[in-house]
Amino acid sequence: MTGTFISLEGVDGSGKSTQAVMLADALRERGHQVVHVREPGGTPLGEAVREVVLGPDAMSPWAEAFLFAAARAQLVADVVAPALAAGTWVVADRFLDSSLAYQGAARGLGIENVAAVNAPGIGEVMPHLTIVLDIAPGAASDRRAGRGSVDRIEDEGDALQESVAQGYREVARLYPDRVHLVPAAGSLDEVHARVMATVVGNL
Ligand code: Z5A
């Protein structure tokens, strides 16, 4: 990998998507080539998986984990690895740590088990820096209120999101060099300033 890979993580409504756009724009203003991706999605297969995995039909935790892993493997092969090989920066709105927090921790599959399932599809392609936007799930759901469509996982409510938040704290404890918790309370610009300080201070 010659490019730089940054992923943004957090519970639903933590502000990841907004901050990913702001980060990508800030990096472009500094003269970098930037590819911005989101998970699940970013390839035709990934978008098809997104429809299934966030759709209304119930599925087992392992089926869910394998679907996210499949979408991620395709995104790595088609988009992330080629971009990094070309020296481009990649900003990802969710990556492996979402599966570790949601499926590994919150669904109880085990962080190491889910990491192992994802490993063949990811290979050496791991973020250099992962920023977890840390916010109380209740505050995140207030931000989401009134937004309209609710997906199957979001529909499970704040109890699942609380387990996910604990999962992210565990992931940060396991990978302290790569994963950084950034407080997500405050205005968009305040959070963006914290994100940029974390990027500058750790890359
Ligand atoms: N999932 C999984 O289980 N396993 C995996 O491996 C992967 C994903 C990859 C993806 O849903 C779902 O899949 C997600 C995890 C699971 N489900 N849940 N729950 P998605 O892609 O549709 O949604 P999301 O990734 O969770 O993102 P989101 O709902 O779009 O939220 P967000 O990106 O965290 O936040 P946002 O869209 O930037 O902001 C939310 C709102 O808050 C919006 O109106 C903003 O304008 C507002 N906002 C943002 N920042 C602020 C601040 N600072 N102040 C005030 N208001 C703010």
mmCIF file with all atom_site columns, C-alpha atoms in Angstrom, residues 72-175:
data_model
loop_
_atom_site.group_PDB
_atom_site.id
_atom_site.type_symbol
_atom_site.label_atom_id
_atom_site.label_alt_id
_atom_site.label_comp_id
_atom_site.label_asym_id
_atom_site.label_entity_id
_atom_site.label_seq_id
_atom_site.pdbx_PDB_ins_code
_atom_site.Cartn_x
_atom_site.Cartn_y
_atom_site.Cartn_z
_atom_site.occupancy
_atom_site.B_iso_or_equiv
_atom_site.pdbx_formal_charge
_atom_site.auth_seq_id
_atom_site.auth_comp_id
_atom_site.auth_asym_id
_atom_site.auth_atom_id
_atom_site.pdbx_PDB_model_num
ATOM 1   C CA . ARG A 1 72  ? -16.119 -5.790  1.833  1.00 0.00 ? 72  ARG A CA 1
ATOM 2   C CA . ALA A 1 73  ? -14.012 -8.306  -0.109 1.00 0.00 ? 73  ALA A CA 1
ATOM 3   C CA . GLN A 1 74  ? -15.398 -6.960  -3.390 1.00 0.00 ? 74  GLN A CA 1
ATOM 4   C CA . LEU A 1 75  ? -14.851 -3.334  -2.335 1.00 0.00 ? 75  LEU A CA 1
ATOM 5   C CA . VAL A 1 76  ? -11.246 -4.091  -1.417 1.00 0.00 ? 76  VAL A CA 1
ATOM 6   C CA . ALA A 1 77  ? -10.583 -5.924  -4.690 1.00 0.00 ? 77  ALA A CA 1
ATOM 7   C CA . ASP A 1 78  ? -12.269 -3.421  -7.002 1.00 0.00 ? 78  ASP A CA 1
ATOM 8   C CA . VAL A 1 79  ? -11.738 -0.056  -5.317 1.00 0.00 ? 79  VAL A CA 1
ATOM 9   C CA . VAL A 1 80  ? -9.641  0.165   -2.150 1.00 0.00 ? 80  VAL A CA 1
ATOM 10  C CA . ALA A 1 81  ? -6.598  -1.929  -3.096 1.00 0.00 ? 81  ALA A CA 1
ATOM 11  C CA . PRO A 1 82  ? -6.215  -0.370  -6.579 1.00 0.00 ? 82  PRO A CA 1
ATOM 12  C CA . ALA A 1 83  ? -6.581  3.144   -5.139 1.00 0.00 ? 83  ALA A CA 1
ATOM 13  C CA . LEU A 1 84  ? -3.958  2.520   -2.465 1.00 0.00 ? 84  LEU A CA 1
ATOM 14  C CA . ALA A 1 85  ? -1.624  0.905   -4.997 1.00 0.00 ? 85  ALA A CA 1
ATOM 15  C CA . ALA A 1 86  ? -1.905  4.076   -7.086 1.00 0.00 ? 86  ALA A CA 1
ATOM 16  C CA . GLY A 1 87  ? -0.952  6.252   -4.102 1.00 0.00 ? 87  GLY A CA 1
ATOM 17  C CA . THR A 1 88  ? -4.465  7.608   -3.567 1.00 0.00 ? 88  THR A CA 1
ATOM 18  C CA . TRP A 1 89  ? -5.906  8.336   -0.131 1.00 0.00 ? 89  TRP A CA 1
ATOM 19  C CA . VAL A 1 90  ? -8.986  6.313   0.801  1.00 0.00 ? 90  VAL A CA 1
ATOM 20  C CA . VAL A 1 91  ? -11.599 7.601   3.255  1.00 0.00 ? 91  VAL A CA 1
ATOM 21  C CA . ALA A 1 92  ? -14.043 4.859   4.229  1.00 0.00 ? 92  ALA A CA 1
ATOM 22  C CA . ASP A 1 93  ? -17.417 5.411   5.884  1.00 0.00 ? 93  ASP A CA 1
ATOM 23  C CA . ARG A 1 94  ? -17.258 2.090   7.828  1.00 0.00 ? 94  ARG A CA 1
ATOM 24  C CA . PHE A 1 95  ? -14.864 -0.831  7.236  1.00 0.00 ? 95  PHE A CA 1
ATOM 25  C CA . LEU A 1 96  ? -13.854 -3.994  9.131  1.00 0.00 ? 96  LEU A CA 1
ATOM 26  C CA . ASP A 1 97  ? -14.370 -2.505  12.607 1.00 0.00 ? 97  ASP A CA 1
ATOM 27  C CA . SER A 1 98  ? -18.116 -2.185  11.922 1.00 0.00 ? 98  SER A CA 1
ATOM 28  C CA . SER A 1 99  ? -18.268 -5.958  11.611 1.00 0.00 ? 99  SER A CA 1
ATOM 29  C CA . LEU A 1 100 ? -16.129 -6.375  14.741 1.00 0.00 ? 100 LEU A CA 1
ATOM 30  C CA . ALA A 1 101 ? -18.412 -4.065  16.775 1.00 0.00 ? 101 ALA A CA 1
ATOM 31  C CA . TYR A 1 102 ? -21.828 -5.038  15.357 1.00 0.00 ? 102 TYR A CA 1
ATOM 32  C CA . GLN A 1 103 ? -21.441 -8.732  14.520 1.00 0.00 ? 103 GLN A CA 1
ATOM 33  C CA . GLY A 1 104 ? -18.443 -9.633  16.694 1.00 0.00 ? 104 GLY A CA 1
ATOM 34  C CA . ALA A 1 105 ? -19.418 -7.781  19.881 1.00 0.00 ? 105 ALA A CA 1
ATOM 35  C CA . ALA A 1 106 ? -23.100 -6.820  19.729 1.00 0.00 ? 106 ALA A CA 1
ATOM 36  C CA . ARG A 1 107 ? -24.313 -10.011 18.016 1.00 0.00 ? 107 ARG A CA 1
ATOM 37  C CA . GLY A 1 108 ? -21.990 -12.079 20.202 1.00 0.00 ? 108 GLY A CA 1
ATOM 38  C CA . LEU A 1 109 ? -20.107 -13.851 17.409 1.00 0.00 ? 109 LEU A CA 1
ATOM 39  C CA . GLY A 1 110 ? -16.745 -12.863 18.879 1.00 0.00 ? 110 GLY A CA 1
ATOM 40  C CA . ILE A 1 111 ? -14.413 -10.141 17.647 1.00 0.00 ? 111 ILE A CA 1
ATOM 41  C CA . GLU A 1 112 ? -11.623 -12.597 16.788 1.00 0.00 ? 112 GLU A CA 1
ATOM 42  C CA . ASN A 1 113 ? -14.005 -14.945 14.939 1.00 0.00 ? 113 ASN A CA 1
ATOM 43  C CA . VAL A 1 114 ? -15.384 -12.146 12.787 1.00 0.00 ? 114 VAL A CA 1
ATOM 44  C CA . ALA A 1 115 ? -11.895 -10.790 12.114 1.00 0.00 ? 115 ALA A CA 1
ATOM 45  C CA . ALA A 1 116 ? -10.857 -14.278 10.963 1.00 0.00 ? 116 ALA A CA 1
ATOM 46  C CA . VAL A 1 117 ? -13.789 -14.558 8.542  1.00 0.00 ? 117 VAL A CA 1
ATOM 47  C CA . ASN A 1 118 ? -12.895 -11.198 6.997  1.00 0.00 ? 118 ASN A CA 1
ATOM 48  C CA . ALA A 1 119 ? -9.143  -11.771 6.792  1.00 0.00 ? 119 ALA A CA 1
ATOM 49  C CA . PRO A 1 120 ? -9.000  -13.667 3.462  1.00 0.00 ? 120 PRO A CA 1
ATOM 50  C CA . GLY A 1 121 ? -11.037 -11.007 1.643  1.00 0.00 ? 121 GLY A CA 1
ATOM 51  C CA . ILE A 1 122 ? -9.053  -8.099  3.059  1.00 0.00 ? 122 ILE A CA 1
ATOM 52  C CA . GLY A 1 123 ? -5.518  -9.448  2.950  1.00 0.00 ? 123 GLY A CA 1
ATOM 53  C CA . GLU A 1 124 ? -3.024  -6.730  3.802  1.00 0.00 ? 124 GLU A CA 1
ATOM 54  C CA . VAL A 1 125 ? -5.510  -3.916  3.197  1.00 0.00 ? 125 VAL A CA 1
ATOM 55  C CA . MET A 1 126 ? -6.137  -2.403  6.613  1.00 0.00 ? 126 MET A CA 1
ATOM 56  C CA . PRO A 1 127 ? -6.711  1.230   7.575  1.00 0.00 ? 127 PRO A CA 1
ATOM 57  C CA . HIS A 1 128 ? -3.635  3.107   8.750  1.00 0.00 ? 128 HIS A CA 1
ATOM 58  C CA . LEU A 1 129 ? -5.953  5.060   11.037 1.00 0.00 ? 129 LEU A CA 1
ATOM 59  C CA . THR A 1 130 ? -9.481  4.381   12.292 1.00 0.00 ? 130 THR A CA 1
ATOM 60  C CA . ILE A 1 131 ? -11.511 7.127   13.945 1.00 0.00 ? 131 ILE A CA 1
ATOM 61  C CA . VAL A 1 132 ? -14.481 6.022   16.053 1.00 0.00 ? 132 VAL A CA 1
ATOM 62  C CA . LEU A 1 133 ? -16.925 8.877   16.582 1.00 0.00 ? 133 LEU A CA 1
ATOM 63  C CA . ASP A 1 134 ? -17.834 8.353   20.213 1.00 0.00 ? 134 ASP A CA 1
ATOM 64  C CA . ILE A 1 135 ? -21.320 9.435   21.215 1.00 0.00 ? 135 ILE A CA 1
ATOM 65  C CA . ALA A 1 136 ? -24.012 8.138   23.556 1.00 0.00 ? 136 ALA A CA 1
ATOM 66  C CA . PRO A 1 137 ? -26.434 6.048   21.476 1.00 0.00 ? 137 PRO A CA 1
ATOM 67  C CA . GLY A 1 138 ? -29.365 8.110   22.772 1.00 0.00 ? 138 GLY A CA 1
ATOM 68  C CA . ALA A 1 139 ? -27.802 11.306  21.439 1.00 0.00 ? 139 ALA A CA 1
ATOM 69  C CA . ALA A 1 140 ? -27.120 9.601   18.100 1.00 0.00 ? 140 ALA A CA 1
ATOM 70  C CA . SER A 1 141 ? -30.727 8.453   17.807 1.00 0.00 ? 141 SER A CA 1
ATOM 71  C CA . ASP A 1 142 ? -31.856 12.046  18.531 1.00 0.00 ? 142 ASP A CA 1
ATOM 72  C CA . ARG A 1 143 ? -29.741 13.147  15.548 1.00 0.00 ? 143 ARG A CA 1
ATOM 73  C CA . ARG A 1 144 ? -31.391 10.498  13.379 1.00 0.00 ? 144 ARG A CA 1
ATOM 74  C CA . ALA A 1 145 ? -34.899 11.417  14.515 1.00 0.00 ? 145 ALA A CA 1
ATOM 75  C CA . GLY A 1 146 ? -37.156 12.563  11.727 1.00 0.00 ? 146 GLY A CA 1
ATOM 76  C CA . ARG A 1 147 ? -34.787 11.339  9.020  1.00 0.00 ? 147 ARG A CA 1
ATOM 77  C CA . GLY A 1 148 ? -37.342 8.870   7.676  1.00 0.00 ? 148 GLY A CA 1
ATOM 78  C CA . SER A 1 149 ? -36.257 5.431   6.505  1.00 0.00 ? 149 SER A CA 1
ATOM 79  C CA . VAL A 1 150 ? -35.059 3.003   9.167  1.00 0.00 ? 150 VAL A CA 1
ATOM 80  C CA . ASP A 1 151 ? -33.125 -0.115  8.168  1.00 0.00 ? 151 ASP A CA 1
ATOM 81  C CA . ARG A 1 152 ? -33.464 -3.556  9.795  1.00 0.00 ? 152 ARG A CA 1
ATOM 82  C CA . ILE A 1 153 ? -30.463 -3.103  12.111 1.00 0.00 ? 153 ILE A CA 1
ATOM 83  C CA . GLU A 1 154 ? -31.290 0.495   13.081 1.00 0.00 ? 154 GLU A CA 1
ATOM 84  C CA . ASP A 1 155 ? -34.840 -0.687  13.763 1.00 0.00 ? 155 ASP A CA 1
ATOM 85  C CA . GLU A 1 156 ? -33.522 -2.838  16.653 1.00 0.00 ? 156 GLU A CA 1
ATOM 86  C CA . GLY A 1 157 ? -33.153 0.329   18.728 1.00 0.00 ? 157 GLY A CA 1
ATOM 87  C CA . ASP A 1 158 ? -30.829 1.788   21.343 1.00 0.00 ? 158 ASP A CA 1
ATOM 88  C CA . ALA A 1 159 ? -30.118 -1.475  23.225 1.00 0.00 ? 159 ALA A CA 1
ATOM 89  C CA . LEU A 1 160 ? -28.255 -2.879  20.217 1.00 0.00 ? 160 LEU A CA 1
ATOM 90  C CA . GLN A 1 161 ? -26.530 0.466   19.633 1.00 0.00 ? 161 GLN A CA 1
ATOM 91  C CA . GLU A 1 162 ? -25.336 0.476   23.262 1.00 0.00 ? 162 GLU A CA 1
ATOM 92  C CA . SER A 1 163 ? -23.769 -2.969  22.734 1.00 0.00 ? 163 SER A CA 1
ATOM 93  C CA . VAL A 1 164 ? -22.181 -1.676  19.537 1.00 0.00 ? 164 VAL A CA 1
ATOM 94  C CA . ALA A 1 165 ? -20.731 1.337   21.392 1.00 0.00 ? 165 ALA A CA 1
ATOM 95  C CA . GLN A 1 166 ? -19.211 -1.049  23.957 1.00 0.00 ? 166 GLN A CA 1
ATOM 96  C CA . GLY A 1 167 ? -17.912 -3.148  21.051 1.00 0.00 ? 167 GLY A CA 1
ATOM 97  C CA . TYR A 1 168 ? -16.107 -0.147  19.574 1.00 0.00 ? 168 TYR A CA 1
ATOM 98  C CA . ARG A 1 169 ? -14.506 0.580   22.951 1.00 0.00 ? 169 ARG A CA 1
ATOM 99  C CA . GLU A 1 170 ? -13.273 -3.008  23.038 1.00 0.00 ? 170 GLU A CA 1
ATOM 100 C CA . VAL A 1 171 ? -11.931 -2.731  19.479 1.00 0.00 ? 171 VAL A CA 1
ATOM 101 C CA . ALA A 1 172 ? -10.087 0.476   20.467 1.00 0.00 ? 172 ALA A CA 1
ATOM 102 C CA . ARG A 1 173 ? -8.612  -1.358  23.446 1.00 0.00 ? 173 ARG A CA 1
ATOM 103 C CA . LEU A 1 174 ? -7.458  -4.261  21.242 1.00 0.00 ? 174 LEU A CA 1
ATOM 104 C CA . TYR A 1 175 ? -5.898  -2.076  18.523 1.00 0.00 ? 175 TYR A CA 1
#
